[in-house]
Tab-separated table of C-alpha atoms in Angstrom:
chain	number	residue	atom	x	y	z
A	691	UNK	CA	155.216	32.461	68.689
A	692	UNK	CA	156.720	35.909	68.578
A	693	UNK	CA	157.195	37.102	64.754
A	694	UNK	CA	160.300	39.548	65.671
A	695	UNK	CA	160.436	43.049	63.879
A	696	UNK	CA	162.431	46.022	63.460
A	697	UNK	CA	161.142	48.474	64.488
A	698	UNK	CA	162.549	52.514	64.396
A	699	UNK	CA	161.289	54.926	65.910
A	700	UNK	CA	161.872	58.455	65.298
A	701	UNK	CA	162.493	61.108	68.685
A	702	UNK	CA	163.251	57.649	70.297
A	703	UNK	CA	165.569	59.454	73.184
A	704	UNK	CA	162.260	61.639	73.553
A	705	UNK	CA	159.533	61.311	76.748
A	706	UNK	CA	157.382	58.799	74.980
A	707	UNK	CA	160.057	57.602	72.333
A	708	UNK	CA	161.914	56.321	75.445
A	709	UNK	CA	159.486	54.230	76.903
A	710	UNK	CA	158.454	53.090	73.338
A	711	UNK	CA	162.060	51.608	72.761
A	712	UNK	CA	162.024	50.349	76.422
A	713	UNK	CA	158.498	48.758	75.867
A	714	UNK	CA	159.737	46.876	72.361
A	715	UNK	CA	163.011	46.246	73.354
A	716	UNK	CA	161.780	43.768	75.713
A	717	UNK	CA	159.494	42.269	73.837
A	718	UNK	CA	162.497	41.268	71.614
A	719	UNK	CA	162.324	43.466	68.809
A	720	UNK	CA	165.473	45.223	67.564
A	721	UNK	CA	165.025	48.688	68.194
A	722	UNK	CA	166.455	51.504	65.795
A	723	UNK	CA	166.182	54.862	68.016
A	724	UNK	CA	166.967	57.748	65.610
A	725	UNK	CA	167.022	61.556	67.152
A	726	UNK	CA	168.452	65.061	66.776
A	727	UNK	CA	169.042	65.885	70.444
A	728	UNK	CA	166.874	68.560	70.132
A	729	UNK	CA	164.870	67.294	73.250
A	730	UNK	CA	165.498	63.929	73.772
A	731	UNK	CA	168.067	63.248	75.733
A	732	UNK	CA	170.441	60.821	76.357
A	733	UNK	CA	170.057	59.842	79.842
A	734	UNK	CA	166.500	58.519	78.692
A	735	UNK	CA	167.761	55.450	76.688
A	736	UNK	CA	171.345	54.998	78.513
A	737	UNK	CA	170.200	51.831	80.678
A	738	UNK	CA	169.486	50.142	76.877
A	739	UNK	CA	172.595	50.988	75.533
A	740	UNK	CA	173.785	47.271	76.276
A	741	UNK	CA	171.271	45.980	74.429
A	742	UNK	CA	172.540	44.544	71.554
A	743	UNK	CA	169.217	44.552	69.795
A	744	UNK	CA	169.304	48.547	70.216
A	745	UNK	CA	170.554	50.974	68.084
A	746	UNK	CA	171.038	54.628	68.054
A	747	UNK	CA	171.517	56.951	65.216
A	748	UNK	CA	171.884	60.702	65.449
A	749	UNK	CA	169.800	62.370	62.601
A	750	UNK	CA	167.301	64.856	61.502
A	751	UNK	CA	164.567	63.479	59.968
A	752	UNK	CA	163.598	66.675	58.111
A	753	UNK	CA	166.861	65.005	55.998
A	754	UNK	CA	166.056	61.598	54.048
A	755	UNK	CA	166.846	58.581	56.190
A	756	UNK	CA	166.810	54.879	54.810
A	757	UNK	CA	167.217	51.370	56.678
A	758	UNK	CA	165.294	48.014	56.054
A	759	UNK	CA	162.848	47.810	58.753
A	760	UNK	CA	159.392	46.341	59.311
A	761	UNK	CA	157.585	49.594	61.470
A	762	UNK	CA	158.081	53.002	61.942
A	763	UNK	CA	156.964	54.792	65.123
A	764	UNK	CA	156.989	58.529	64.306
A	765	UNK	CA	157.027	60.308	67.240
A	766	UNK	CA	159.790	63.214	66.408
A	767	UNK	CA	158.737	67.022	67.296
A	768	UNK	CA	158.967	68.701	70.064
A	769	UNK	CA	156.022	68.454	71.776
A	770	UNK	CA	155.659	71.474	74.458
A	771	UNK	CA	154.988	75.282	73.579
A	772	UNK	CA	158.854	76.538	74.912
A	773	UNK	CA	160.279	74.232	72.440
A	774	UNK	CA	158.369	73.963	69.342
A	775	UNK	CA	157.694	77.698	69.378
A	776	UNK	CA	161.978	78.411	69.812
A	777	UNK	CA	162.248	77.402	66.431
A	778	UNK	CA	158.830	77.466	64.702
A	779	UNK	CA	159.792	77.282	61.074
A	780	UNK	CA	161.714	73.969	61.890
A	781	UNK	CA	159.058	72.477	64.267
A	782	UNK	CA	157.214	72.996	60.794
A	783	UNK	CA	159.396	70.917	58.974
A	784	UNK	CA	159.690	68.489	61.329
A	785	UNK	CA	155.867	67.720	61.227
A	786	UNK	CA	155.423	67.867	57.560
A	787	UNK	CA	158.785	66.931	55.357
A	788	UNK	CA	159.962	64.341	58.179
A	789	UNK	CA	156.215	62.737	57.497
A	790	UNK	CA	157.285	63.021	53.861
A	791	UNK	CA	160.148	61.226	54.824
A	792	UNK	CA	159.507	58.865	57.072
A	793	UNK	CA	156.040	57.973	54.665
A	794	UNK	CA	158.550	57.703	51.850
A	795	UNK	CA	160.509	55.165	53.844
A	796	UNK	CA	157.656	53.275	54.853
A	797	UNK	CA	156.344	53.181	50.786
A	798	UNK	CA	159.733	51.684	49.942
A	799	UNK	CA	160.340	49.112	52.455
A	800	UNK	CA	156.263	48.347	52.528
A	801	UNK	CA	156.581	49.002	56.431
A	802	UNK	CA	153.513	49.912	58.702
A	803	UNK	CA	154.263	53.568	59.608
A	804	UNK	CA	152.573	55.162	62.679
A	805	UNK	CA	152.110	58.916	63.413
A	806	UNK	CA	152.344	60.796	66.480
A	807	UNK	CA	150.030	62.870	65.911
A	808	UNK	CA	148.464	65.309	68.814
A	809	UNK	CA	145.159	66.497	70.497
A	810	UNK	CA	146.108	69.999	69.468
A	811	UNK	CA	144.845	69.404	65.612
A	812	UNK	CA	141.230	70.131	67.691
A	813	UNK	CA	142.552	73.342	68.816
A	814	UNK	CA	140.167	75.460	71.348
A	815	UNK	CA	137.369	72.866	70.952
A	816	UNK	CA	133.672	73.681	70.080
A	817	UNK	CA	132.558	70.123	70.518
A	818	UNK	CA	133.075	68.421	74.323
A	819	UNK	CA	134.764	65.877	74.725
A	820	UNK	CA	136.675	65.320	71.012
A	821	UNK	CA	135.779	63.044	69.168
A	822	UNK	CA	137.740	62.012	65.965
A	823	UNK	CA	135.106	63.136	63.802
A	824	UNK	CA	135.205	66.469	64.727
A	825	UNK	CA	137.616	68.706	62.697
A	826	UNK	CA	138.859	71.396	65.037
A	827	UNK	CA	138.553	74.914	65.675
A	828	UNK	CA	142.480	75.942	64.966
A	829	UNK	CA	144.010	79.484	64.193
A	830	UNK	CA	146.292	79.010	61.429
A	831	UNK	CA	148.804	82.188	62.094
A	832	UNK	CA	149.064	82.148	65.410
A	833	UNK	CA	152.030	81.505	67.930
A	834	UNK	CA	151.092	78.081	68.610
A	835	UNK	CA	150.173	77.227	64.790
A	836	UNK	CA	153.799	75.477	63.695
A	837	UNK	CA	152.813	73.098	66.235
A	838	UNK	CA	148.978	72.512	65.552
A	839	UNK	CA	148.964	72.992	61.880
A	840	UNK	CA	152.076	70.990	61.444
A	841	UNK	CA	150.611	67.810	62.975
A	842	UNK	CA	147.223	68.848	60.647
A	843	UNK	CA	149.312	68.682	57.614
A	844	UNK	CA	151.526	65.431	58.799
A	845	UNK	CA	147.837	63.729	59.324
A	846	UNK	CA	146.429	64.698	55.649
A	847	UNK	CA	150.072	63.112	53.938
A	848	UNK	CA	149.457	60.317	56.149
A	849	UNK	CA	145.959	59.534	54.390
A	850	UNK	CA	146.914	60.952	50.949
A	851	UNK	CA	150.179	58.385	51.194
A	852	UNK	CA	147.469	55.780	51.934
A	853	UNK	CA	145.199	56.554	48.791
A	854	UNK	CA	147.828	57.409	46.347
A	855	UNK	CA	150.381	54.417	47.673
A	856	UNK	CA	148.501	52.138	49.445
A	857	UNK	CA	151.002	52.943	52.713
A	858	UNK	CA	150.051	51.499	55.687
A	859	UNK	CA	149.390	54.149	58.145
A	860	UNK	CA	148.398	54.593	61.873
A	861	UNK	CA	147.203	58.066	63.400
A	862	UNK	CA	147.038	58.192	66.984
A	863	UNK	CA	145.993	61.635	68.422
A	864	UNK	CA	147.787	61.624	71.811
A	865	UNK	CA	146.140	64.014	74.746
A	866	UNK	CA	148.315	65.284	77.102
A	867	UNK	CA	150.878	62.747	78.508
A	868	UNK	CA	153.034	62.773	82.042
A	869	UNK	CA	155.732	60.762	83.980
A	870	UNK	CA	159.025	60.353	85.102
A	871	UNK	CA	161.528	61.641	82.483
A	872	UNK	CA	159.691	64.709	81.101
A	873	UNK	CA	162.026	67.509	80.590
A	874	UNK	CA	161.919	70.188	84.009
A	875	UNK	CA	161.805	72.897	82.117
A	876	UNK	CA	159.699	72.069	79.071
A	877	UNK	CA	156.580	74.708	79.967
A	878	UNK	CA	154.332	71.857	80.267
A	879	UNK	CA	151.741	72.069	82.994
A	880	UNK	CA	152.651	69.344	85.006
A	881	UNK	CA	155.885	69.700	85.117
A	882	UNK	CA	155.746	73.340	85.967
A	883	UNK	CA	153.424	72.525	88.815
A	884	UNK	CA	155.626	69.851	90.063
A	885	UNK	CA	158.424	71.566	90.220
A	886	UNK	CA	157.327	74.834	91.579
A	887	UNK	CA	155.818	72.956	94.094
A	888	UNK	CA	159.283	70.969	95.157
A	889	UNK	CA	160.993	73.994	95.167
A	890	UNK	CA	158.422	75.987	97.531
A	891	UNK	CA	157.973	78.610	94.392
A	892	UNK	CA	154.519	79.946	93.617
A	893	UNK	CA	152.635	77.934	91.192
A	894	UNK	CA	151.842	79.610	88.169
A	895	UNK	CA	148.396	79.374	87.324
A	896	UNK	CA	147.434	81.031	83.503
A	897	UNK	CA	144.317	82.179	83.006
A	898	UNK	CA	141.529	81.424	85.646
A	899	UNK	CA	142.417	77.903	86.473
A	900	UNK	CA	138.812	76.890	85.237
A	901	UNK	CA	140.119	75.829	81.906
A	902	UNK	CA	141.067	72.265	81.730
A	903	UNK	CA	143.063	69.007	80.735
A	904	UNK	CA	143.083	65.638	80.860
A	905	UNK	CA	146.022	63.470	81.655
A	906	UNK	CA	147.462	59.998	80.491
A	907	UNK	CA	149.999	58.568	82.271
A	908	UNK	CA	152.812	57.581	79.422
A	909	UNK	CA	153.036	54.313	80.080
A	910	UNK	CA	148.786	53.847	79.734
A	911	UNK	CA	149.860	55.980	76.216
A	912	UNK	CA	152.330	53.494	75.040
A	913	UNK	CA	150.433	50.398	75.180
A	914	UNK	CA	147.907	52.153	73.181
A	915	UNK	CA	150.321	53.252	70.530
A	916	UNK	CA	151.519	49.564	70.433
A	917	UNK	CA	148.388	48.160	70.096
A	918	UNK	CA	147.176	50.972	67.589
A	919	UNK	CA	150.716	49.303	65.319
A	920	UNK	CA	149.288	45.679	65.693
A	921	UNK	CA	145.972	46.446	64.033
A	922	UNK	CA	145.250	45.037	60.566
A	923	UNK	CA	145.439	46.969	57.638
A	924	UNK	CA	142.019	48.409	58.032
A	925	UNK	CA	142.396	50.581	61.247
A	926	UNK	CA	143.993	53.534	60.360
A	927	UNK	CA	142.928	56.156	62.679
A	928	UNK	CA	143.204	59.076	63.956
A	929	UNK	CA	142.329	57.318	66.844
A	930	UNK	CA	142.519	59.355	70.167
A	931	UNK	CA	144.536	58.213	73.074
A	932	UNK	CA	144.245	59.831	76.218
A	933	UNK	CA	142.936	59.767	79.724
A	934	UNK	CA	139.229	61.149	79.891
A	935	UNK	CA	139.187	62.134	83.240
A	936	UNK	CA	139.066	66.021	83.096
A	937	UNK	CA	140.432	68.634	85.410
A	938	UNK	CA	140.939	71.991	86.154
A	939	UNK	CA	144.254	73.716	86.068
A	940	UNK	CA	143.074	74.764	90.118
A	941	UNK	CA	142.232	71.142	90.973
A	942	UNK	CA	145.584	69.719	89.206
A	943	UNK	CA	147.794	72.169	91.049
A	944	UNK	CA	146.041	71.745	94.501
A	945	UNK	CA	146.546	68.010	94.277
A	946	UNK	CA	150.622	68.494	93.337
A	947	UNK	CA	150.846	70.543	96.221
A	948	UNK	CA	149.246	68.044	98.953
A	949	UNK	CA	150.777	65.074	97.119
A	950	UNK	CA	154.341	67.080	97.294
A	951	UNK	CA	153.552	68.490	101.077
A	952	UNK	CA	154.292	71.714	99.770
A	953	UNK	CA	153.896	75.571	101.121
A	954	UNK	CA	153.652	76.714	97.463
A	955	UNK	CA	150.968	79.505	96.778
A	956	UNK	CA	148.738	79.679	94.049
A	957	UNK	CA	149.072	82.900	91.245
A	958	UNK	CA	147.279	83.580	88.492
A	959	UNK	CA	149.188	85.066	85.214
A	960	UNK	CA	147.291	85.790	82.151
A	961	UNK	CA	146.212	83.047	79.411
A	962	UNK	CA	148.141	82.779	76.437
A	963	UNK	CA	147.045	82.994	73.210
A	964	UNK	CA	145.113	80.661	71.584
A	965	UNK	CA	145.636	78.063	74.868
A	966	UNK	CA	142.631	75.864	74.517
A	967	UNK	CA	139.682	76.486	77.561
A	968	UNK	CA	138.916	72.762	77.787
A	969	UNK	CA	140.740	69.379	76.734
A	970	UNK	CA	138.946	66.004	77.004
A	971	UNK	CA	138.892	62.958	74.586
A	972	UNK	CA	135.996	60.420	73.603
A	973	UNK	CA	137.774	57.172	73.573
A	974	UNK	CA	135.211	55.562	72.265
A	975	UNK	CA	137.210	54.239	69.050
A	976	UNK	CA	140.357	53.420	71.249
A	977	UNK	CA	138.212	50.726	73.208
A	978	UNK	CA	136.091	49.063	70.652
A	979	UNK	CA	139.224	48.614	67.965
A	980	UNK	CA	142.225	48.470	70.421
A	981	UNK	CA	140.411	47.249	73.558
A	982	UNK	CA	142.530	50.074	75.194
A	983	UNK	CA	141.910	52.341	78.596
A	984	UNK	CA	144.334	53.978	80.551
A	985	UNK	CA	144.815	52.158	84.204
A	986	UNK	CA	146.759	54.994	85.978
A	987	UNK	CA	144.857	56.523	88.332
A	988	UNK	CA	146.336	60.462	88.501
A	989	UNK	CA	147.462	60.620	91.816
A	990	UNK	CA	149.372	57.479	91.039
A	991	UNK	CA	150.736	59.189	88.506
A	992	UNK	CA	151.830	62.023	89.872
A	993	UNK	CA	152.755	60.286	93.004
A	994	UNK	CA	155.636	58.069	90.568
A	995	UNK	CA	156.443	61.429	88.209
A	996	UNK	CA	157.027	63.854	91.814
A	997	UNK	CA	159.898	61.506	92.769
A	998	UNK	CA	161.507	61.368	89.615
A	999	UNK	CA	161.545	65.545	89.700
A	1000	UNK	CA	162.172	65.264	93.270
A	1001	UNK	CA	165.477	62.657	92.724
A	1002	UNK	CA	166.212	64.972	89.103
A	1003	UNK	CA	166.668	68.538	91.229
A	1004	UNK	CA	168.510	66.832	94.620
A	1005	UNK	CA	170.970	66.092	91.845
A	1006	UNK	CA	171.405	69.269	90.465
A	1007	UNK	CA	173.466	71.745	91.639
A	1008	UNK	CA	171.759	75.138	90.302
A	1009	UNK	CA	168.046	74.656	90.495
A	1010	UNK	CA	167.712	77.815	88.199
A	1011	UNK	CA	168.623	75.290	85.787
A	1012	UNK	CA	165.438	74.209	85.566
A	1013	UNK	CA	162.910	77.220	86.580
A	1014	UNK	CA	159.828	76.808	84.522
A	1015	UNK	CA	159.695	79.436	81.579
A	1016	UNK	CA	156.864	81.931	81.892
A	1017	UNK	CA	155.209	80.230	78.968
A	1018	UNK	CA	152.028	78.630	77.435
A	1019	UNK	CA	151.345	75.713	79.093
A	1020	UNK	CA	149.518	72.028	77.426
């Protein structure tokens, strides 16, 4: 029998917070979405807005926020290098007092409380693929820092809030993640590609395209987060959750433009600082404690997250609206 539970989930209009709400919602659990705007958007959770088991609540969690509820899903920050670096000293306190909040919450109410956390604590890897034993090679003033040693901090409350509190905490560190509703303009590699390559624009290649990712299709992502939640008390993480399969940035965009049928040419601009040269997780832990591996093939992927840019820009009237920024890309 299904034990129903509350669940809220902060940046639940988000990329992943969407499908998170989506993916609880219909397993019957009342759903408390709570986001800023900053870069979730509406249009991501308007088809469950009839859901009477949903609820949304406009709010910053780098302000206190209280409700009786039985998990937390922490997933607020802006995730790509255009917006967490706009506003650094807030993507700062996003990471670190809304885990003080949200941690806070979860002490109180004695709820499970799961973190968002982010491949990027590894920084520009030493050790190939990351493992979650290895600590990361991270600059700590740099341009991308907010971002990388926000989550770092978030992840040490997390386990401090366990010793000190007893709290019962999840980390997941979540490698880079793709599909339909990811913002056109957020900087991120694969949605730059995509849409350069709809629009017959050059794709924008940083770097020498040898450096590389690996990509999780977000639905693949959100069954592991759920089934990070429904572990006993014991598994705590960080747990890494992410495709393996590894490319380069030259074999990702060549694919986008013979999935898309596109005329787009290739340029190279030059790397950004501190962008990590490679980007691969051992998944080791994520299979032998959550039974969990990512099913979407990447063509499959990208096939399902090129119409949704494709259907996105046919219904916009001023593509410029969503030109890539000249930025770093994950």
């Amino acid at each position: 029998m299904h034990l129903q539970k509350t669940v809220l989930i902060t940046g639940g209009a988000g990329f992943v917070g969407s499908y998170l709400c989506e993916k609880l919602l219909d397993a019957g659990n009342p759903v408390v979405c709570v986001d800023n705007f900053f870069t979730g958007r509406r249009a991501n959770i308007a088809h469950l807005l009839a859901n009477p088991m949903f609820e949304v609540v406009r709010h910053d969690i780098t302000l206190p926020y209280f409700a009786e509820v039985d998990e937390i899903y922490n997933m607020a920050c802006p995730a790509s290098p255009v917006h967490y670096q706009f506003d650094p000293v807030q993507t700062t306190k996003t990471s670190v007092i809304g885990a003080i909040n949200m941690l806070g919450l979860a002490k109180r109410v004695k709820a499970k409380v799961l973190q968002a956390s982010t491949s990027e604590v590894y920084g520009d890897p030493s050790v190939h693929p990351q493992t979650e034993g290895y600590w990361g090679n991270v600059n700590p003033i740099g341009p991308r820092s907010c971002y990388d040693e926000g989550k770092r901090c978030a992840e040490t409350l997390f386990f401090d809030y366990r010793r000190q509190h007893d709290v019962h905490i999840k980390v997941a560190r979540i490698f880079n993640t793709y599909g339909p509703r990811m913002l056109p303009n957020d900087g991120r590699v694969v949605s730059n590609f995509v849409v350069q390559a709809l629009k017959g624009d050059p794709i924008t290649i940083y770097g020498n395209g040898k450096q590389t990712r690996s990509f999780c299709y977000v639905e693949d992502l959100v069954d592991g987060l759920i089934r990070l939640m429904g572990t006993d008390k014991a598994v705590t993480g960080p747990i890494n959750l992410g495709n393996p399969g590894e490319f380069s940035m030259l074999e990702l965009a060549e694919m986008i433009i013979e999935l898309v049928g596109s005329r787009s040419e290739i340029v190279f601009r030059p790397l950004p600082v501190d962008d990590p040269r490679q980007r691969q997780p051992d998944i080791t832990q994520a299979a032998e404690k959550l039974g969990w591996a990512p099913t979407t093939p990447l063509k499959a992927g990208l096939g399902k997250t090129i119409t949704y840019f494709d259907q996105l820009l046919r219904g916009l009237e001023d593509h410029s609206r969503v030109r890539p920024p000249a930025a770093v890309v994950r």
